[in-house]
Each structure stands twice: as structure tokens, then as C-alpha cells.
CSV table of N, CA and C in Angstrom, one decimal:
chain,number,residue,atom,x,y,z
A,112,MET,N,0.8,-1.2,0.0
A,112,MET,CA,0.0,0.0,0.0
A,112,MET,C,0.9,1.3,0.0
A,113,THR,N,2.0,1.2,0.7
A,113,THR,CA,2.8,2.4,0.8
A,113,THR,C,3.5,2.7,-0.5
A,114,GLN,N,3.8,1.6,-1.3
A,114,GLN,CA,4.4,1.8,-2.6
A,114,GLN,C,3.5,2.5,-3.5
A,115,THR,N,2.2,2.1,-3.5
A,115,THR,CA,1.2,2.7,-4.4
A,115,THR,C,1.0,4.2,-4.1
A,116,ILE,N,1.0,4.5,-2.8
A,116,ILE,CA,0.8,5.9,-2.4
A,116,ILE,C,2.0,6.7,-2.8
A,117,LEU,N,3.2,6.2,-2.7
A,117,LEU,CA,4.4,6.9,-3.1
A,117,LEU,C,4.5,7.1,-4.6
A,118,LEU,N,4.0,6.1,-5.4
A,118,LEU,CA,4.0,6.2,-6.8
A,118,LEU,C,3.0,7.3,-7.3
A,119,LEU,N,1.8,7.3,-6.6
A,119,LEU,CA,0.8,8.3,-7.0
A,119,LEU,C,1.3,9.7,-6.6
A,120,LEU,N,1.9,9.8,-5.4
A,120,LEU,CA,2.5,11.1,-5.0
A,120,LEU,C,3.6,11.6,-6.0
A,121,ALA,N,4.4,10.7,-6.4
A,121,ALA,CA,5.4,11.0,-7.4
A,121,ALA,C,4.8,11.5,-8.7
A,122,LEU,N,3.7,10.8,-9.1
A,122,LEU,CA,3.0,11.2,-10.3
A,122,LEU,C,2.5,12.6,-10.2
A,123,VAL,N,1.9,12.9,-9.1
A,123,VAL,CA,1.3,14.3,-8.9
A,123,VAL,C,2.4,15.3,-8.8
A,124,LEU,N,3.4,15.1,-8.0
A,124,LEU,CA,4.5,16.1,-7.8
A,124,LEU,C,5.3,16.3,-9.1
A,125,ALA,N,5.4,15.3,-9.9
A,125,ALA,CA,6.1,15.4,-11.2
A,125,ALA,C,5.4,16.3,-12.2
A,126,ASN,N,4.0,16.4,-12.1
A,126,ASN,CA,3.2,17.1,-13.0
A,126,ASN,C,2.9,18.5,-12.5
A,127,MET,N,3.2,18.8,-11.2
A,127,MET,CA,2.8,20.1,-10.6
A,127,MET,C,3.5,21.3,-11.3
A,128,PRO,N,4.8,21.2,-11.7
A,128,PRO,CA,5.4,22.4,-12.3
A,128,PRO,C,4.7,22.9,-13.6
A,129,TRP,N,4.1,22.0,-14.3
A,129,TRP,CA,3.6,22.3,-15.6
A,129,TRP,C,2.2,23.0,-15.6
A,130,PHE,N,1.5,23.0,-14.4
A,130,PHE,CA,0.1,23.4,-14.3
A,130,PHE,C,-0.1,24.8,-13.7
A,131,SER,N,1.0,25.5,-13.5
A,131,SER,CA,0.8,26.8,-12.9
A,131,SER,C,1.8,27.8,-13.5
A,132,GLU,N,1.4,29.1,-13.6
A,132,GLU,CA,2.3,30.1,-14.1
A,132,GLU,C,3.1,30.8,-12.9
A,133,ARG,N,3.0,30.2,-11.7
A,133,ARG,CA,3.7,30.8,-10.6
A,133,ARG,C,4.8,29.8,-10.2
A,134,LEU,N,5.9,30.3,-9.6
A,134,LEU,CA,7.0,29.5,-9.1
A,134,LEU,C,6.5,28.8,-7.8
A,135,PHE,N,6.5,27.5,-7.8
A,135,PHE,CA,6.0,26.7,-6.6
A,135,PHE,C,4.6,27.1,-6.2
A,136,PHE,N,3.8,27.5,-7.1
A,136,PHE,CA,2.4,27.9,-6.9
A,136,PHE,C,2.3,29.1,-6.0
A,137,VAL,N,3.4,29.8,-5.7
A,137,VAL,CA,3.3,31.0,-4.8
A,137,VAL,C,3.8,32.2,-5.4
A,138,ILE,N,5.0,32.2,-6.0
A,138,ILE,CA,5.7,33.4,-6.5
A,138,ILE,C,5.3,33.7,-7.9
A,139,PRO,N,4.6,34.9,-8.1
A,139,PRO,CA,4.2,35.2,-9.5
A,139,PRO,C,5.4,35.8,-10.3
A,140,PHE,N,5.4,35.7,-11.6
A,140,PHE,CA,6.4,36.3,-12.4
A,140,PHE,C,5.9,37.6,-13.0
A,141,LYS,N,6.9,38.6,-13.2
A,141,LYS,CA,6.5,39.9,-13.7
A,141,LYS,C,6.0,39.8,-15.1
A,142,SER,N,6.5,38.9,-15.9
A,142,SER,CA,6.1,38.7,-17.3
A,142,SER,C,4.8,38.0,-17.4
A,143,GLY,N,4.4,37.3,-16.4
A,143,GLY,CA,3.1,36.6,-16.4
A,143,GLY,C,3.3,35.1,-16.9
A,144,THR,N,4.4,34.8,-17.5
A,144,THR,CA,4.6,33.4,-18.0
A,144,THR,C,5.9,32.9,-17.4
A,145,LYS,N,5.8,31.6,-17.2
A,145,LYS,CA,6.9,30.9,-16.6
A,145,LYS,C,7.8,30.2,-17.7
A,146,HIS,N,9.1,30.4,-17.7
A,146,HIS,CA,10.0,29.8,-18.6
A,146,HIS,C,10.2,28.4,-18.3
A,147,THR,N,10.6,27.6,-19.4
A,147,THR,CA,10.8,26.2,-19.2
A,147,THR,C,11.9,25.9,-18.2
A,148,GLY,N,12.9,26.7,-18.1
A,148,GLY,CA,13.9,26.5,-17.1
A,148,GLY,C,13.4,26.5,-15.7
A,149,TRP,N,12.5,27.4,-15.4
A,149,TRP,CA,11.9,27.4,-14.1
A,149,TRP,C,11.1,26.1,-13.8
A,150,CYS,N,10.4,25.6,-14.8
A,150,CYS,CA,9.7,24.4,-14.7
A,150,CYS,C,10.6,23.2,-14.4
A,151,LEU,N,11.8,23.2,-15.0
A,151,LEU,CA,12.8,22.2,-14.8
A,151,LEU,C,13.4,22.3,-13.4
A,152,LEU,N,13.6,23.5,-12.9
A,152,LEU,CA,14.1,23.7,-11.6
A,152,LEU,C,13.0,23.2,-10.6
A,153,GLU,N,11.8,23.5,-10.8
A,153,GLU,CA,10.7,23.0,-9.9
A,153,GLU,C,10.7,21.5,-10.0
A,154,LEU,N,10.9,20.9,-11.1
A,154,LEU,CA,10.9,19.4,-11.3
A,154,LEU,C,12.0,18.8,-10.5
A,155,ILE,N,13.2,19.4,-10.5
A,155,ILE,CA,14.3,18.9,-9.7
A,155,ILE,C,14.0,19.0,-8.2
A,156,VAL,N,13.4,20.1,-7.8
A,156,VAL,CA,13.1,20.2,-6.3
A,156,VAL,C,12.0,19.2,-5.9
A,157,MET,N,11.0,19.0,-6.8
A,157,MET,CA,10.0,18.1,-6.5
A,157,MET,C,10.5,16.6,-6.4
A,158,TYR,N,11.5,16.3,-7.3
A,158,TYR,CA,12.2,15.0,-7.2
A,158,TYR,C,12.8,14.8,-5.8
A,159,PHE,N,13.5,15.8,-5.3
A,159,PHE,CA,14.1,15.7,-4.0
A,159,PHE,C,13.1,15.7,-2.9
A,160,VAL,N,12.0,16.4,-3.0
A,160,VAL,CA,10.9,16.3,-2.0
A,160,VAL,C,10.3,14.9,-2.0
A,161,THR,N,10.0,14.4,-3.2
A,161,THR,CA,9.5,13.0,-3.3
A,161,THR,C,10.5,12.0,-2.7
A,162,GLY,N,11.8,12.2,-2.9
A,162,GLY,CA,12.8,11.3,-2.4
A,162,GLY,C,12.8,11.4,-0.8
A,163,GLY,N,12.7,12.6,-0.3
A,163,GLY,CA,12.7,12.8,1.1
A,163,GLY,C,11.5,12.1,1.8
A,164,ILE,N,10.3,12.2,1.1
A,164,ILE,CA,9.1,11.6,1.7
A,164,ILE,C,9.3,10.1,1.6
A,165,ALA,N,9.8,9.6,0.5
A,165,ALA,CA,10.0,8.1,0.4
A,165,ALA,C,11.1,7.6,1.4
A,166,HIS,N,12.1,8.4,1.6
A,166,HIS,CA,13.1,8.0,2.6
A,166,HIS,C,12.5,7.9,4.0
A,167,TYR,N,11.7,8.9,4.3
A,167,TYR,CA,11.0,8.9,5.6
A,167,TYR,C,10.0,7.7,5.7
A,168,ALA,N,9.3,7.4,4.6
A,168,ALA,CA,8.4,6.2,4.6
A,168,ALA,C,9.2,4.9,4.8
A,169,GLU,N,10.4,4.8,4.2
A,169,GLU,CA,11.2,3.6,4.3
A,169,GLU,C,11.7,3.5,5.7
A,170,ILE,N,12.1,4.5,6.3
A,170,ILE,CA,12.6,4.5,7.7
A,170,ILE,C,11.5,4.1,8.7
A,171,SER,N,10.3,4.7,8.5
A,171,SER,CA,9.2,4.4,9.4
A,171,SER,C,8.6,3.0,9.2
A,172,THR,N,8.7,2.4,8.0
A,172,THR,CA,8.2,1.1,7.9
A,172,THR,C,9.2,0.0,8.1
A,173,MET,N,10.4,0.2,7.6
A,173,MET,CA,11.5,-0.8,7.7
A,173,MET,C,12.4,-0.7,8.9
A,174,GLY,N,12.4,0.5,9.4
A,174,GLY,CA,13.3,0.7,10.6
A,174,GLY,C,14.7,1.2,10.2
A,175,GLN,N,15.1,1.1,9.0
A,175,GLN,CA,16.4,1.6,8.5
A,175,GLN,C,16.3,1.9,7.0
A,176,ALA,N,17.2,2.8,6.6
A,176,ALA,CA,17.2,3.1,5.1
A,176,ALA,C,18.4,2.3,4.5
A,177,PHE,N,18.2,1.7,3.4
A,177,PHE,CA,19.2,0.9,2.8
A,177,PHE,C,20.1,1.8,1.9
A,178,PRO,N,21.4,1.6,1.9
A,178,PRO,CA,22.2,2.5,1.1
A,178,PRO,C,22.0,2.2,-0.4
A,179,GLN,N,22.0,3.3,-1.2
A,179,GLN,CA,21.8,3.2,-2.7
A,179,GLN,C,23.0,3.8,-3.4
A,180,GLY,N,23.2,3.2,-4.6
A,180,GLY,CA,24.2,3.7,-5.5
A,180,GLY,C,23.7,4.6,-6.5
A,181,TRP,N,24.5,5.0,-7.5
A,181,TRP,CA,24.1,5.9,-8.5
A,181,TRP,C,23.1,5.4,-9.4
A,182,GLU,N,23.0,4.0,-9.5
A,182,GLU,CA,22.1,3.4,-10.4
A,182,GLU,C,20.6,3.7,-9.9
A,183,PHE,N,20.5,3.6,-8.6
A,183,PHE,CA,19.1,3.9,-8.0
A,183,PHE,C,18.7,5.3,-8.4
A,184,TYR,N,19.6,6.3,-8.2
A,184,TYR,CA,19.2,7.7,-8.5
A,184,TYR,C,19.0,7.9,-10.0
A,185,ALA,N,19.7,7.2,-10.9
A,185,ALA,CA,19.5,7.4,-12.3
A,185,ALA,C,18.2,6.8,-12.7
A,186,THR,N,17.8,5.7,-12.1
A,186,THR,CA,16.5,5.0,-12.4
A,186,THR,C,15.4,5.8,-11.9
A,187,THR,N,15.4,6.3,-10.7
A,187,THR,CA,14.3,7.0,-10.1
A,187,THR,C,14.2,8.4,-10.8
A,188,GLY,N,15.3,9.0,-11.2
A,188,GLY,CA,15.2,10.3,-11.9
A,188,GLY,C,14.6,10.1,-13.2
A,189,SER,N,14.9,9.0,-13.9
A,189,SER,CA,14.3,8.8,-15.2
A,189,SER,C,12.8,8.5,-15.1
A,190,LEU,N,12.5,7.7,-14.1
A,190,LEU,CA,11.0,7.5,-13.8
A,190,LEU,C,10.3,8.7,-13.5
A,191,PHE,N,10.9,9.7,-12.8
A,191,PHE,CA,10.3,10.9,-12.4
A,191,PHE,C,10.1,11.8,-13.7
A,192,LEU,N,11.0,11.7,-14.6
A,192,LEU,CA,10.9,12.4,-15.9
A,192,LEU,C,9.7,11.8,-16.7
A,193,VAL,N,9.6,10.5,-16.7
A,193,VAL,CA,8.5,9.8,-17.4
A,193,VAL,C,7.2,10.2,-16.8
A,194,PHE,N,7.1,10.3,-15.5
A,194,PHE,CA,5.9,10.8,-14.8
A,194,PHE,C,5.5,12.2,-15.1
A,195,ALA,N,6.5,13.0,-15.4
A,195,ALA,CA,6.3,14.4,-15.7
A,195,ALA,C,5.8,14.7,-17.2
A,196,PHE,N,5.9,13.7,-18.0
A,196,PHE,CA,5.6,13.8,-19.4
A,196,PHE,C,4.2,14.3,-19.7
A,197,PRO,N,3.1,13.7,-19.0
A,197,PRO,CA,1.8,14.2,-19.3
A,197,PRO,C,1.6,15.7,-19.0
A,198,GLY,N,2.2,16.2,-18.0
A,198,GLY,CA,2.1,17.6,-17.7
A,198,GLY,C,2.8,18.5,-18.7
A,199,PHE,N,3.9,18.0,-19.2
A,199,PHE,CA,4.7,18.7,-20.3
A,199,PHE,C,3.9,18.7,-21.6
A,200,VAL,N,3.3,17.6,-21.9
A,200,VAL,CA,2.5,17.6,-23.1
A,200,VAL,C,1.3,18.5,-23.0
A,201,TYR,N,0.6,18.5,-21.8
A,201,TYR,CA,-0.5,19.4,-21.6
A,201,TYR,C,-0.1,20.9,-21.8
A,202,ARG,N,1.0,21.2,-21.2
A,202,ARG,CA,1.4,22.7,-21.2
A,202,ARG,C,1.9,23.1,-22.6
A,203,TYR,N,2.7,22.3,-23.3
A,203,TYR,CA,3.3,22.8,-24.5
A,203,TYR,C,2.6,22.4,-25.8
A,204,PHE,N,1.8,21.3,-25.7
A,204,PHE,CA,1.1,20.9,-26.9
A,204,PHE,C,-0.4,21.1,-27.0
A,205,TRP,N,-1.1,20.9,-25.8
A,205,TRP,CA,-2.5,21.0,-25.8
A,205,TRP,C,-3.0,22.4,-25.4
A,206,LEU,N,-2.3,23.0,-24.5
A,206,LEU,CA,-2.8,24.3,-23.9
A,206,LEU,C,-2.7,25.4,-24.9
A,207,ASN,N,-1.7,25.4,-25.8
A,207,ASN,CA,-1.5,26.5,-26.7
A,207,ASN,C,-2.1,26.4,-28.1
A,208,ARG,N,-2.9,25.3,-28.2
A,208,ARG,CA,-3.6,25.1,-29.5
A,208,ARG,C,-4.7,26.2,-29.6
A,209,ALA,N,-4.8,26.7,-30.8
A,209,ALA,CA,-5.9,27.7,-31.1
A,209,ALA,C,-6.9,27.2,-32.1
């Protein structure tokens, strides 16, 4: 059950940067539009937030966190990018259609 909740949370957090014109849903931009670089920065921050929540969940359920190598972070980072794809498609392909 915990894995399902973490995967759904990762799916939601990966798509959050693409659905708002504000930085982290709080800070508005003077130009009114958010550049793709800001979305990528938000995506990286959301990856680490998701990792922190998953780390806490692992400690609370297993009692200890297992050490991970670079392969783990490459895989989870790639999975997070795949999770972010629907929001990217919505923002840059569907939203601007006239």
C-alpha cells in the first residue's frame, strides 16, 4: 500500500510544475509566463521532495534506510521524468492550441 501511495505522490508532484504560471504555486512572475527553465528547476526540487518523503516512509516502515548507489538515482530520476511527461504535453502541446 505504501508503494502505491508513493508512486501516486510522485506522479502528482512530477506534474505540478507544468500546471501553474507561478513558481512553486506561490511566487508570480512579472512577465506573467513561466519559462521552461523554471519548470525544470521545480521538477528537480519536486524530485528531492518526493525522495525525502520516500526516505521517511522507508525508515518508518522498515526501521532503517538501505544504502543506494548511483544506479538507483539514475533510475528514479528517469522514472520521475517519465511521470512528468503528461504535464509537459498538456502545457506545451495542448494548452497553446488555437
